[in-house]
mmCIF file of C-alpha atoms in Angstrom:
data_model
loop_
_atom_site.group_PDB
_atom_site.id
_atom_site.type_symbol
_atom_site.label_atom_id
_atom_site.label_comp_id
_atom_site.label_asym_id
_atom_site.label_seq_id
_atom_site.Cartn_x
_atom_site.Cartn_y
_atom_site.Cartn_z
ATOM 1 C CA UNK A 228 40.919 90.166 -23.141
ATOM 2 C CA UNK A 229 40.359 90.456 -26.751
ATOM 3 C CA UNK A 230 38.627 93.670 -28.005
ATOM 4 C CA UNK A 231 36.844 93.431 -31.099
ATOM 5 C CA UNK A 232 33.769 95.791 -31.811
ATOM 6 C CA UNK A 233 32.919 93.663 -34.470
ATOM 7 C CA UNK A 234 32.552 90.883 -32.677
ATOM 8 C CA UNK A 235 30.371 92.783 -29.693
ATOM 9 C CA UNK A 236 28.240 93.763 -32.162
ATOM 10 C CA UNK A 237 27.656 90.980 -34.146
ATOM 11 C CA UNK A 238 27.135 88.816 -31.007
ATOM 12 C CA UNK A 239 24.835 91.847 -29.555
ATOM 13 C CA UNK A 240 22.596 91.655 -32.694
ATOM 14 C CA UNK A 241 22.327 87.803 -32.250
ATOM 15 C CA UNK A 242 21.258 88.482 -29.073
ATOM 16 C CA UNK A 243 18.872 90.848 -30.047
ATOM 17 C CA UNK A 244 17.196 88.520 -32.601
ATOM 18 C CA UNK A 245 16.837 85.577 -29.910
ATOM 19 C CA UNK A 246 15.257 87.681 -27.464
ATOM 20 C CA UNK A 247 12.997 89.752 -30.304
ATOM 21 C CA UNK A 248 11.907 85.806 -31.001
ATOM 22 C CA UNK A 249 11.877 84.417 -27.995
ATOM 23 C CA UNK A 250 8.093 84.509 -26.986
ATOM 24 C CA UNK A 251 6.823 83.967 -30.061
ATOM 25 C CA UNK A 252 6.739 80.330 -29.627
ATOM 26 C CA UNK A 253 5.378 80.780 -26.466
ATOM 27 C CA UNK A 254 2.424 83.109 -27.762
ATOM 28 C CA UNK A 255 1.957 81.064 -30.742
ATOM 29 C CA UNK A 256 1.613 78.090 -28.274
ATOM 30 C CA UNK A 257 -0.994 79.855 -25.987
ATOM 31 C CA UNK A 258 -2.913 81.068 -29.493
ATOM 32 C CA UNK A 259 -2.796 77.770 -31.073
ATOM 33 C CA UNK A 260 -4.044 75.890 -27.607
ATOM 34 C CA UNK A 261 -6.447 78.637 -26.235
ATOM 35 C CA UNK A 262 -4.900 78.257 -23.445
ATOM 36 C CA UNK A 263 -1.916 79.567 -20.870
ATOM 37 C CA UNK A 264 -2.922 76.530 -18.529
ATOM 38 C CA UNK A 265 1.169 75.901 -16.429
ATOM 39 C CA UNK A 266 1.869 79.101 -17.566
ATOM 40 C CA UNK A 267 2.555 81.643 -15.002
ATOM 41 C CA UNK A 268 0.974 85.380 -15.232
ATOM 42 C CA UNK A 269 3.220 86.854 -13.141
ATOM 43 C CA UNK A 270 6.100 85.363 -14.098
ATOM 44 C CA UNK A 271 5.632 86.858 -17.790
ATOM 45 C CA UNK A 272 4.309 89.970 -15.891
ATOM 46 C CA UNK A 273 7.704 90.596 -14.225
ATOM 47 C CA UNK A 274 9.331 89.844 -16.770
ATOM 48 C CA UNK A 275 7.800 92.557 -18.639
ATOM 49 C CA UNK A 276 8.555 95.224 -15.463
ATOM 50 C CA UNK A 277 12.201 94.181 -15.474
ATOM 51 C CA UNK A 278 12.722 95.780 -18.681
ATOM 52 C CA UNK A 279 12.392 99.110 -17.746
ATOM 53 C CA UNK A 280 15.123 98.798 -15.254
ATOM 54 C CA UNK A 281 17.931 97.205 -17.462
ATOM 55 C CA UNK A 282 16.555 99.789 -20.311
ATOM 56 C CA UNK A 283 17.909 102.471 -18.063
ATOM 57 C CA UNK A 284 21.207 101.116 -17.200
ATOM 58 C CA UNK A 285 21.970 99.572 -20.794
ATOM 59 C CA UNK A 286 21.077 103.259 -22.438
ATOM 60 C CA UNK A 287 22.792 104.995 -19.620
ATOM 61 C CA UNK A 288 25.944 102.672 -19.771
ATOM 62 C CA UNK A 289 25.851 103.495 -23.997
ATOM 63 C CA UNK A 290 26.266 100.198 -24.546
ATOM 64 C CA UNK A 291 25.594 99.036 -27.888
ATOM 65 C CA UNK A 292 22.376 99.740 -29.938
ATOM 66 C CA UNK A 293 21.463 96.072 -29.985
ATOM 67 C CA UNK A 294 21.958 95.465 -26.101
ATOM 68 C CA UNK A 295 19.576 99.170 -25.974
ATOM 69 C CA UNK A 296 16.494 97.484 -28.029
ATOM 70 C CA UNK A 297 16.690 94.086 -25.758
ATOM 71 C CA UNK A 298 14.616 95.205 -23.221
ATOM 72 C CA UNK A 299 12.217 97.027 -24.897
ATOM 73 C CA UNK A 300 11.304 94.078 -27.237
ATOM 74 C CA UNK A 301 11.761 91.764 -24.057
ATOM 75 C CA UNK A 302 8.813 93.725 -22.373
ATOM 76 C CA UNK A 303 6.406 94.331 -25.428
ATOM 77 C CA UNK A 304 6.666 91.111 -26.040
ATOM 78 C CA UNK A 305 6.385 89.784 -22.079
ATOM 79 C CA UNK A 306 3.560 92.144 -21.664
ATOM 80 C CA UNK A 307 1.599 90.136 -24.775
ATOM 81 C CA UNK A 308 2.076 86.508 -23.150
ATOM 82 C CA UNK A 309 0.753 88.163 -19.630
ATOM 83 C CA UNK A 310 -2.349 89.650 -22.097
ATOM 84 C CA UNK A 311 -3.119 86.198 -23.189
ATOM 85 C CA UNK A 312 -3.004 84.725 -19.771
ATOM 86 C CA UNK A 313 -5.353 87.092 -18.941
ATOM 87 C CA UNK A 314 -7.489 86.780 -21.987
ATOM 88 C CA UNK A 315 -7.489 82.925 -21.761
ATOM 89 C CA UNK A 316 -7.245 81.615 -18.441
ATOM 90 C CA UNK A 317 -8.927 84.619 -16.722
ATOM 91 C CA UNK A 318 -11.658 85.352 -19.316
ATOM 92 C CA UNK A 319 -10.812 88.935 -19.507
ATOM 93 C CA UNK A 320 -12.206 90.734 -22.736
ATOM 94 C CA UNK A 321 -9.783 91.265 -25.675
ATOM 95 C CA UNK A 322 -11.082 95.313 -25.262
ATOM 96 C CA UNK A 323 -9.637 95.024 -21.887
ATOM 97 C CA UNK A 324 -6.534 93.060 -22.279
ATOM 98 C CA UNK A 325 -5.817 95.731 -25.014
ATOM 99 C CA UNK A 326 -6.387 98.546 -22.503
ATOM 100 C CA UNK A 327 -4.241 97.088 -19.990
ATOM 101 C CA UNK A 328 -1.326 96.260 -22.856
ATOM 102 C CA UNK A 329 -1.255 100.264 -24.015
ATOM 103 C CA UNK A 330 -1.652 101.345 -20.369
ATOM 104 C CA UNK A 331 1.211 99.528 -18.852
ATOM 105 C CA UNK A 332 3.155 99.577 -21.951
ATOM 106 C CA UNK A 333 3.169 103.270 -21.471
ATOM 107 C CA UNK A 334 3.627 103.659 -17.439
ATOM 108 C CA UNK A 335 6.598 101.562 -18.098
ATOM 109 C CA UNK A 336 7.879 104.248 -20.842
ATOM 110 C CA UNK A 337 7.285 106.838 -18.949
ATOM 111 C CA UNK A 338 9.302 105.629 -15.987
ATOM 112 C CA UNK A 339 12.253 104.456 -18.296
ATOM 113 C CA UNK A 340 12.582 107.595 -19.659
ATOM 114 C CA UNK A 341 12.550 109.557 -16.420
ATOM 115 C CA UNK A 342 14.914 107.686 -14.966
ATOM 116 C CA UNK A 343 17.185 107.511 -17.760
ATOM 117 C CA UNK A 344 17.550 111.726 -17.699
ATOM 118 C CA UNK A 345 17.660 111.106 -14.020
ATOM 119 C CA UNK A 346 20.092 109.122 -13.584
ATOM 120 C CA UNK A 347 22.726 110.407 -16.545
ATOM 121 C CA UNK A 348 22.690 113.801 -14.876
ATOM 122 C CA UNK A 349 24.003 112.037 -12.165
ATOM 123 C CA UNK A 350 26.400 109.786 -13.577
ATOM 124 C CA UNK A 351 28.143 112.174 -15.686
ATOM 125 C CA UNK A 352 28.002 115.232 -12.663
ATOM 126 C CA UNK A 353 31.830 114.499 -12.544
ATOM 127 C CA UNK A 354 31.196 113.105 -9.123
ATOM 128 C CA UNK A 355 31.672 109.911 -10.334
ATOM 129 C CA UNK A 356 28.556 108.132 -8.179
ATOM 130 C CA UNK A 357 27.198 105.140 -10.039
ATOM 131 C CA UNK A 358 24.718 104.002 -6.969
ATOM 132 C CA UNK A 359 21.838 104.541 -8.883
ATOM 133 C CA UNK A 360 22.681 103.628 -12.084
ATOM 134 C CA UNK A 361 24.190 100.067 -9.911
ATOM 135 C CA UNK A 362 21.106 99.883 -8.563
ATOM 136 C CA UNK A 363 18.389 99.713 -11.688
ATOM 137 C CA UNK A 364 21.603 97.312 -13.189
ATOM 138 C CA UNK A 365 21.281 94.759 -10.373
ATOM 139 C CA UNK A 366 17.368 95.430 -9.544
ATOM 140 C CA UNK A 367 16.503 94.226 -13.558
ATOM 141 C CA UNK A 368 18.625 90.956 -12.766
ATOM 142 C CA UNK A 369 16.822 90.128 -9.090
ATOM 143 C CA UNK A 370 13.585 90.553 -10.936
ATOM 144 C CA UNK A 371 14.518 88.130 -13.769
ATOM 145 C CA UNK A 372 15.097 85.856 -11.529
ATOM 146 C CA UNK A 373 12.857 86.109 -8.737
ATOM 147 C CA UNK A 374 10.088 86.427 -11.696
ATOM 148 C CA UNK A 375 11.131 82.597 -12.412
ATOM 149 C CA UNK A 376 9.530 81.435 -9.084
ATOM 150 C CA UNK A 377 6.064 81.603 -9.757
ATOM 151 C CA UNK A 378 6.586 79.464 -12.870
ATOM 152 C CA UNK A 379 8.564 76.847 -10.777
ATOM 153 C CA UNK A 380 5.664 76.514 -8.434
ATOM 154 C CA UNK A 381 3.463 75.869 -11.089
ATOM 155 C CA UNK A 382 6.049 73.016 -12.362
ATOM 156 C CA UNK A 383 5.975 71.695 -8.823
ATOM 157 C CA UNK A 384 1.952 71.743 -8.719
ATOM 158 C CA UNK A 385 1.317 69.867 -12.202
ATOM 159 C CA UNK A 386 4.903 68.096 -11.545
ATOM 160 C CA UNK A 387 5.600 68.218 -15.379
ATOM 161 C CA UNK A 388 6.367 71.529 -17.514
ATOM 162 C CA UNK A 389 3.420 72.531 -19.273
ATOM 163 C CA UNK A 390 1.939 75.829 -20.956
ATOM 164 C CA UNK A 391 5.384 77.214 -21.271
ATOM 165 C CA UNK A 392 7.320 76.490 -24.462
ATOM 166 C CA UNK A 393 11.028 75.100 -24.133
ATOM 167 C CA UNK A 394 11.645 76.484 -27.589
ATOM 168 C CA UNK A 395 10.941 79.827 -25.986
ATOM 169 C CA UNK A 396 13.200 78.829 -23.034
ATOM 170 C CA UNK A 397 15.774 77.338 -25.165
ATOM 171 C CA UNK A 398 15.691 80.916 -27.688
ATOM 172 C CA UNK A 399 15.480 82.860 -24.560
ATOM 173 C CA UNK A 400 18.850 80.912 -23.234
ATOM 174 C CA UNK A 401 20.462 81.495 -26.200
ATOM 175 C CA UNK A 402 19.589 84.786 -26.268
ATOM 176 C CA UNK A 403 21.654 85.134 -22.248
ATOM 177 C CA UNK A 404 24.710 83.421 -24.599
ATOM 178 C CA UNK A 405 25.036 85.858 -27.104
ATOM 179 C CA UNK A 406 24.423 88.593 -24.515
ATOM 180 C CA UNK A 407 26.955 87.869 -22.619
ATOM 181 C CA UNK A 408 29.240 86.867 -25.467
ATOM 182 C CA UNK A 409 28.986 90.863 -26.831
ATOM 183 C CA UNK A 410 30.103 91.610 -23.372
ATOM 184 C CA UNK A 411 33.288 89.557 -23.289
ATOM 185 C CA UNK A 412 34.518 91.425 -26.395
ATOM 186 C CA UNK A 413 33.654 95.040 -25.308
ATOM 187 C CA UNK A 414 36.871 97.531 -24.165
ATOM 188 C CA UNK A 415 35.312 96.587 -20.369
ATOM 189 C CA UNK A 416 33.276 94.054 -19.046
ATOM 190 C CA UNK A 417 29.897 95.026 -17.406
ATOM 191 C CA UNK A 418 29.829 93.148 -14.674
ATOM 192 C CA UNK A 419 26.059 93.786 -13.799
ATOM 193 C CA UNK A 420 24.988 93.647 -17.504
ATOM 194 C CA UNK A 421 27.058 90.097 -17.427
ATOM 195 C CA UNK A 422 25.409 89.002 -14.391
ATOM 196 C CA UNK A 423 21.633 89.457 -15.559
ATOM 197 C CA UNK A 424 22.096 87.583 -18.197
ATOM 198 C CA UNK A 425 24.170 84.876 -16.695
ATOM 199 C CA UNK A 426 20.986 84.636 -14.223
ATOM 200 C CA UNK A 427 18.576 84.676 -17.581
ATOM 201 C CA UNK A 428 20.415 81.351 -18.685
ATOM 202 C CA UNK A 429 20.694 79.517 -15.286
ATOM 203 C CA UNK A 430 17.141 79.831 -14.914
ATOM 204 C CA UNK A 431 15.772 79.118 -18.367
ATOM 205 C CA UNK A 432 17.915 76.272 -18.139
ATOM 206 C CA UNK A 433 16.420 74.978 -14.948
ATOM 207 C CA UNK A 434 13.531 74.846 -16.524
ATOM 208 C CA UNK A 435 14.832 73.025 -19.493
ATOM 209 C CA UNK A 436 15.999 70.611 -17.474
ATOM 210 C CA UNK A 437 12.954 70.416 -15.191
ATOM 211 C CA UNK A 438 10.783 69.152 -18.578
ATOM 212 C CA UNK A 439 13.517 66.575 -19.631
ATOM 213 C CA UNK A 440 13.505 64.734 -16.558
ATOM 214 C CA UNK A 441 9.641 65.290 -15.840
ATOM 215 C CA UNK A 442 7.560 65.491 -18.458
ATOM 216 C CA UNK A 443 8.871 61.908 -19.561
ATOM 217 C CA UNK A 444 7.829 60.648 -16.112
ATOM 218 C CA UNK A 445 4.354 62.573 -16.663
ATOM 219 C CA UNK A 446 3.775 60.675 -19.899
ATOM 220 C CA UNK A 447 4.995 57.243 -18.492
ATOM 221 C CA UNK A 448 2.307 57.789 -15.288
ATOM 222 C CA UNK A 449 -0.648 58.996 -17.333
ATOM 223 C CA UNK A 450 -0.289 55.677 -19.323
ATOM 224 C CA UNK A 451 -0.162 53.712 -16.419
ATOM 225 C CA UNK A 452 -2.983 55.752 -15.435
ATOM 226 C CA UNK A 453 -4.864 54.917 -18.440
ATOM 227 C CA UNK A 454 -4.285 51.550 -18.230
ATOM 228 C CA UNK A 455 -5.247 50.966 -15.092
ATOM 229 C CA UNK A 456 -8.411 52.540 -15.635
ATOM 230 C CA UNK A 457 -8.955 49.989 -18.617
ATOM 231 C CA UNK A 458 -8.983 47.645 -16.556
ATOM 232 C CA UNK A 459 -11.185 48.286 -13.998
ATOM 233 C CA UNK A 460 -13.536 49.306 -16.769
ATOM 234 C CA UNK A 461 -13.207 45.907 -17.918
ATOM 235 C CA UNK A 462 -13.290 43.917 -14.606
ATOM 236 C CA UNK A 463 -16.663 46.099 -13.372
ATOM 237 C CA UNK A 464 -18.352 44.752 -16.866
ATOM 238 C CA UNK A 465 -21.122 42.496 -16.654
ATOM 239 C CA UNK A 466 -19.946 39.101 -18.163
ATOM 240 C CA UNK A 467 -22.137 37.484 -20.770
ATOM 241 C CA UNK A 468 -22.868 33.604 -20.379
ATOM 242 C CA UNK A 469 -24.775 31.037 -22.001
ATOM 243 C CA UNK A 470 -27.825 29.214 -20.627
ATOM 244 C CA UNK A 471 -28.580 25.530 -20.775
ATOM 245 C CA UNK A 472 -31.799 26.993 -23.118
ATOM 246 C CA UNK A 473 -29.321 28.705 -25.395
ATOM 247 C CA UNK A 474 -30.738 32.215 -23.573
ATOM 248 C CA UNK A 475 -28.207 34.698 -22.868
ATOM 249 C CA UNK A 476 -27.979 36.315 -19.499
ATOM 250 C CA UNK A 477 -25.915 38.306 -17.286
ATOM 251 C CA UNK A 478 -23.944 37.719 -14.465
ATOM 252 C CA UNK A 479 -21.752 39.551 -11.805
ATOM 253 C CA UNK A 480 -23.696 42.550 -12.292
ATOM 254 C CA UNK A 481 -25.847 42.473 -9.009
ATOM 255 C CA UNK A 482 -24.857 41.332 -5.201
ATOM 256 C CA UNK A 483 -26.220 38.029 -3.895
ATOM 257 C CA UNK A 484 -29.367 37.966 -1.962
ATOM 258 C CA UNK A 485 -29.326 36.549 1.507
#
């Protein structure tokens, strides 16, 4: 395996930027429709909670500064797109949607940064017991992708992919890619660190693939739809015809009287 610090760095900060970017085609999206209709709350809402738990085995681990600020900007940013679903969809007030960002925003600080002295005393006691630091490593990944599950139902219910941005999943895959890529070039590879974001692009791109293969078939049966619909508009429309007097009168309009 090739070593390169350089390289785990420089694949680490790409990673960074795609998942500092990631959502903002997805918030933009809700903003611009004024609405987070197909989008899941509690997918995003997971999403947000999972950061706390990779935050404490990423900072624990010491592995590079990049990898460190992933999951805090994945959260902030998570907790924003489940404050819009809220503020859209459920008609919560911006007041309280602001409350609830600050509040949870800060439970989840507070628990990263307990654990993190927690579980560093015990990693580096000498004893050399990594359960708990294991543990918050593959907890973050089984919320990632168990978070992912709501937002498949709602593909299955609408059967098409809407409210949620493939740009967003697309950055957010790429963003698994270069993640993983700083990983391959470190001294040793984290296996847990590798697998949570191996999960990250599986999933996004399940959903990728979900709105190629759908949302074409969405488009094709809402024209047939409409067409359809034409036509019985037309059929059920009283025909016009011509008298012998050169009066004009309607016809099919009424039933036959007996």
């Amino acid at each position: 395996m090739v070593v390169s610090s350089v390289a785990e760095n420089v694949f680490g900060t790409l990673g960074t930027v795609c998942w500092t970017i990631q959502l903002i085609p997805q918030i933009w999206k809700t903003y611009r429709s004024k609405s987070a209709e197909g989008l899941s709350p509690l997918f995003v809402f997971l999403w947000a909670v999972s950061g706390p738990f990779l935050g404490v085995y990423v900072i624990v681990q010491n592995l590079n500064i990049p990898l460190i600020l992933q999951p805090q900007l994945f959260s902030a940013l998570s907790l924003v797109s489940w404050c819009q679903c809220l503020y859209y969809n459920r008609k919560c007030s911006r007041t309280v949607c602001i409350m609830l960002f600050v509040a949870v925003a800060a439970i989840m600080a507070g628990f990263q940064t307990g654990m993190v002295f927690a579980v560093r005393s015990v990693y580096h006691d000498g004893t050399g017991n990594d359960a708990a630091l294991r543990f918050f490593g593959i907890f973050s990944a089984v919320i990632i992708a168990l978070a992912l599950l709501p937002q498949y139902y709602e593909i299955y219910k609408h059967r098409e992919v809407i409210g949620i941005s493939t740009m967003f999943m697309a950055i957010d895959l790429l963003g698994g890619v270069f993640s993983d890529l700083s990983l391959v070039f470190k001294s040793n590879f984290d296996v847990i660190a590798g697998v949570t974001y191996s999960v990250v692009i599986v999933m996004d791109g399940l959903v990728i693939i979900s709105a190629l293969i759908l949302n074409p078939r969405a488009h094709r049966r809402r024209m047939y739809e409409s067409t359809i619909a034409s036509e019985s508009a037309t059929n059920s429309t009283p025909a016009m015809i011509e008298t012998a007097s050169g009066a004009s009168r309607y016809t099919g309009a009424t039933p036959r009287e007996v």
